Short mmCIF file of C-alpha atoms in Angstrom, two decimals:
data_model
loop_
_atom_site.label_atom_id
_atom_site.label_comp_id
_atom_site.label_asym_id
_atom_site.label_seq_id
_atom_site.Cartn_x
_atom_site.Cartn_y
_atom_site.Cartn_z
CA MET E 1 20.56 -14.73 41.37
CA TYR E 2 20.77 -17.82 43.51
CA PRO E 3 17.99 -20.27 42.77
CA LEU E 4 15.81 -20.84 45.80
CA LEU E 5 12.35 -22.17 46.56
CA LEU E 6 10.60 -20.54 49.50
CA ASN E 7 7.94 -22.00 51.78
CA ILE E 8 5.56 -18.99 52.09
CA ARG E 9 2.78 -20.78 53.87
CA ASN E 10 1.36 -18.48 56.56
CA LYS E 11 3.92 -15.76 55.70
CA LYS E 12 2.69 -12.14 55.48
CA ILE E 13 3.12 -10.89 51.94
CA LEU E 14 2.46 -7.36 50.68
CA PHE E 15 1.45 -6.52 47.10
CA ILE E 16 1.59 -2.93 45.88
CA GLY E 17 -0.50 -2.64 42.74
CA GLY E 18 -3.54 -4.56 41.50
CA GLY E 19 -2.99 -5.00 37.75
CA ALA E 20 -2.45 -8.00 35.52
CA VAL E 21 1.16 -8.62 36.71
CA ALA E 22 0.02 -8.56 40.35
CA GLU E 23 -2.83 -10.93 39.49
CA ARG E 24 -0.46 -13.48 37.96
CA ARG E 25 1.93 -13.40 40.87
CA LEU E 26 -0.87 -13.26 43.41
CA ALA E 27 -2.42 -16.49 42.13
CA ARG E 28 0.72 -18.47 42.88
CA VAL E 29 1.29 -16.80 46.27
CA LEU E 30 -2.30 -17.56 47.35
CA ALA E 31 -2.01 -21.15 46.06
CA GLU E 32 1.07 -21.63 48.23
CA GLY E 33 -0.67 -20.35 51.36
CA GLY E 34 0.68 -16.80 51.66
CA ILE E 35 -1.33 -14.29 53.77
CA VAL E 36 -1.68 -11.34 51.48
CA THR E 37 -2.34 -7.62 51.85
CA LEU E 38 -2.85 -5.81 48.55
CA ILE E 39 -2.65 -2.01 48.42
CA SER E 40 -4.13 -0.56 45.23
CA PRO E 41 -6.97 1.81 44.38
CA GLN E 42 -8.08 -0.57 41.60
CA ILE E 43 -7.88 -4.30 41.02
CA THR E 44 -8.45 -6.69 38.05
CA PRO E 45 -11.58 -8.71 37.83
CA GLY E 46 -9.36 -11.78 38.51
CA ILE E 47 -8.21 -10.36 41.81
CA GLN E 48 -11.85 -9.47 42.64
CA ASP E 49 -12.62 -13.13 42.01
CA PHE E 50 -9.91 -14.18 44.53
CA ILE E 51 -11.52 -11.96 47.14
CA GLU E 52 -15.09 -13.22 46.44
CA GLU E 53 -13.79 -16.84 46.58
CA GLY E 54 -12.60 -16.22 50.09
CA ALA E 55 -8.84 -16.10 49.46
CA ASP E 56 -6.57 -15.06 52.35
CA LEU E 57 -6.34 -11.58 50.82
CA ASP E 58 -6.95 -8.23 52.50
CA TRP E 59 -7.49 -5.52 49.89
CA VAL E 60 -6.72 -1.92 50.90
CA PRO E 61 -8.46 0.08 48.12
CA GLU E 62 -6.22 3.14 48.18
CA PRO E 63 -2.91 4.19 46.66
CA TYR E 64 0.29 3.37 48.52
CA SER E 65 1.24 6.40 50.63
CA ASN E 66 3.97 5.44 53.09
CA GLN E 67 1.95 2.76 54.87
CA GLU E 68 4.00 0.72 57.33
CA ILE E 69 5.43 -2.39 55.77
CA ASP E 70 7.60 -3.68 58.60
CA VAL E 71 5.23 -6.62 59.41
CA TYR E 72 5.68 -8.32 56.01
CA ASN E 73 8.07 -11.06 55.00
CA LEU E 74 8.06 -10.29 51.25
CA VAL E 75 6.93 -7.37 49.15
CA PHE E 76 5.81 -7.57 45.50
CA ILE E 77 5.84 -4.17 43.77
CA CYS E 78 3.61 -4.27 40.72
CA THR E 79 2.66 -0.68 39.86
CA ASP E 80 3.42 1.37 36.76
CA ASP E 81 4.51 4.33 38.92
CA PRO E 82 8.33 4.39 39.18
CA ASN E 83 8.23 6.82 42.12
CA ILE E 84 6.07 4.58 44.23
CA ASN E 85 8.09 1.52 43.20
CA GLU E 86 11.33 3.23 44.22
CA ALA E 87 9.93 4.48 47.58
CA VAL E 88 8.53 1.07 48.54
CA SER E 89 11.70 -0.62 47.44
CA GLN E 90 13.95 1.71 49.46
CA ARG E 91 11.80 1.38 52.62
CA ALA E 92 11.71 -2.45 52.36
CA ASN E 93 15.52 -2.50 51.88
CA GLN E 94 15.94 -0.37 54.99
CA LEU E 95 13.85 -2.90 56.89
CA GLY E 96 15.60 -5.95 55.45
CA ILE E 97 12.50 -7.16 53.67
CA TRP E 98 12.92 -8.96 50.36
CA VAL E 99 11.41 -7.16 47.38
CA ASN E 100 10.39 -8.18 43.95
CA ARG E 101 9.99 -5.22 41.51
CA ALA E 102 8.01 -5.97 38.37
CA ASP E 103 9.58 -2.92 36.68
CA ASP E 104 13.19 -3.47 37.63
CA GLN E 105 14.60 -6.94 37.97
CA ALA E 106 18.07 -5.58 38.86
CA ALA E 107 16.61 -3.82 41.87
CA SER E 108 14.82 -6.96 43.06
CA ASP E 109 15.98 -9.25 45.91
CA PHE E 110 14.32 -12.22 44.25
CA SER E 111 12.76 -13.08 40.90
CA VAL E 112 9.69 -15.01 39.97
CA PRO E 113 10.63 -17.67 37.45
CA ALA E 114 8.25 -19.21 34.99
CA GLU E 115 6.85 -22.46 36.32
CA ILE E 116 5.81 -25.57 34.50
CA SER E 117 3.74 -27.86 36.73
CA LEU E 118 2.97 -31.31 35.28
CA GLY E 119 1.40 -32.73 38.40
CA GLY E 120 4.38 -34.89 39.30
CA ILE E 121 7.18 -32.47 38.67
CA HIS E 122 7.71 -28.77 38.72
CA LEU E 123 10.19 -27.04 36.42
CA TYR E 124 11.25 -23.44 36.82
CA HIS E 125 13.21 -21.27 34.45
CA SER E 126 14.05 -17.67 33.91
CA THR E 127 15.53 -15.29 31.37
CA ASP E 128 16.22 -12.81 34.14
CA GLY E 129 13.39 -10.71 32.84
CA LEU E 130 15.27 -9.99 29.56
CA ALA E 131 13.16 -11.98 27.09
CA PRO E 132 9.75 -13.04 28.40
CA PHE E 133 8.78 -14.32 24.94
CA LEU E 134 11.71 -16.71 25.08
CA SER E 135 10.57 -17.85 28.50
CA SER E 136 7.11 -18.60 27.04
CA TYR E 137 8.76 -20.59 24.21
CA ILE E 138 10.79 -22.59 26.66
CA ARG E 139 7.76 -23.28 28.79
CA ARG E 140 5.80 -24.68 25.82
CA ASP E 141 8.77 -26.77 24.79
CA LEU E 142 9.27 -28.27 28.28
CA GLU E 143 5.55 -28.92 28.71
CA SER E 144 5.39 -30.92 25.47
CA ARG E 145 8.72 -32.72 26.18
CA TYR E 146 7.86 -33.81 29.74
CA GLN E 147 4.09 -34.07 29.78
CA ARG E 148 4.20 -37.84 30.39
CA PHE E 149 5.75 -37.25 33.81
CA ASP E 150 2.44 -36.72 35.50
CA ARG E 151 1.66 -37.33 39.18
CA GLU E 152 0.90 -41.06 38.72
CA TYR E 153 4.20 -41.62 36.79
CA VAL E 154 6.29 -39.90 39.47
CA GLN E 155 4.42 -41.83 42.24
CA LEU E 156 5.17 -45.14 40.43
CA LEU E 157 8.90 -44.20 40.26
CA HIS E 158 8.83 -43.33 43.96
CA GLU E 159 7.36 -46.66 44.95
CA ILE E 160 9.84 -48.55 42.84
CA ARG E 161 12.62 -46.62 44.39
CA ILE E 162 11.41 -47.50 47.86
CA LEU E 163 11.24 -51.22 46.94
CA GLN E 164 14.62 -50.96 45.22
CA ARG E 165 16.24 -50.08 48.56
CA GLU E 166 15.20 -53.45 49.91
CA SER E 167 17.83 -56.09 49.26
CA ALA E 168 15.85 -58.49 46.99
CA ALA E 169 14.53 -55.72 44.82
CA SER E 170 17.88 -53.89 44.49
CA GLU E 171 19.22 -56.69 42.30
CA ALA E 172 16.10 -56.53 40.07
CA VAL E 173 16.41 -52.80 39.48
CA GLU E 174 20.05 -51.95 39.01
CA ASP E 175 19.66 -48.81 36.95
CA LEU E 176 16.95 -46.44 38.16
CA TYR E 177 17.67 -44.02 35.30
CA ALA E 178 16.59 -46.74 32.76
CA LEU E 179 13.11 -46.68 34.41
CA ILE E 180 12.50 -43.17 32.95
CA GLU E 181 12.28 -44.72 29.52
CA LEU E 182 9.41 -47.01 30.60
CA THR E 183 5.75 -46.32 30.09
CA LYS E 184 3.33 -46.11 33.03
CA GLU E 185 2.01 -49.54 32.12
CA ASP E 186 5.58 -50.97 32.19
CA LEU E 187 6.15 -49.30 35.53
CA ARG E 188 2.97 -50.78 37.00
CA ASP E 189 4.04 -54.27 35.81
CA LEU E 190 7.51 -53.81 37.33
CA LEU E 191 6.07 -52.63 40.59
CA ARG E 192 3.85 -55.75 40.81
CA GLU E 193 6.87 -57.95 40.10
CA LEU E 194 9.01 -56.19 42.73
CA SER E 195 6.22 -56.39 45.29
CA GLU E 196 6.16 -60.14 44.93
CA LEU E 197 9.89 -60.58 45.60
#
């Protein structure tokens, strides 16, 4: 698959199924501003919480039965019924709508990689659905390895980079990669020095 990040803000997104997998994927879709319709006779307590908290989520409490899906930009299929999954997938493919099937990565148009969000950086990785336990191991490893790159750290690097573009500061900071080895305190000191040039 080709790696791609999508802006789903204000995009219409359909979820078929209301279990634990749907809940995990739904949380990220809602956080990114997707407008969601969820078709499922039952939902998890977590999805119920999203609804009660006023999320942009319309729950249709019934099984999927050939409802029209042509108004949606993306479809997430998260049921344990292979017949429903295949029917929705085929219909979406006919309409040119991208599909993610929780039960069949090979039949999906896009995948949902594991995300590590450290505040200042976001890392994504995937095992193509083959070894989720390996994906969990990688996530924990990357979180521990890069936890110091929080929002403040990345913001300091950004401000130094802006000052570095100015002529006087560019001589003071020749190797931006070397900055990555500095602590936040060192970066703050360097930023003060560059601001005074």
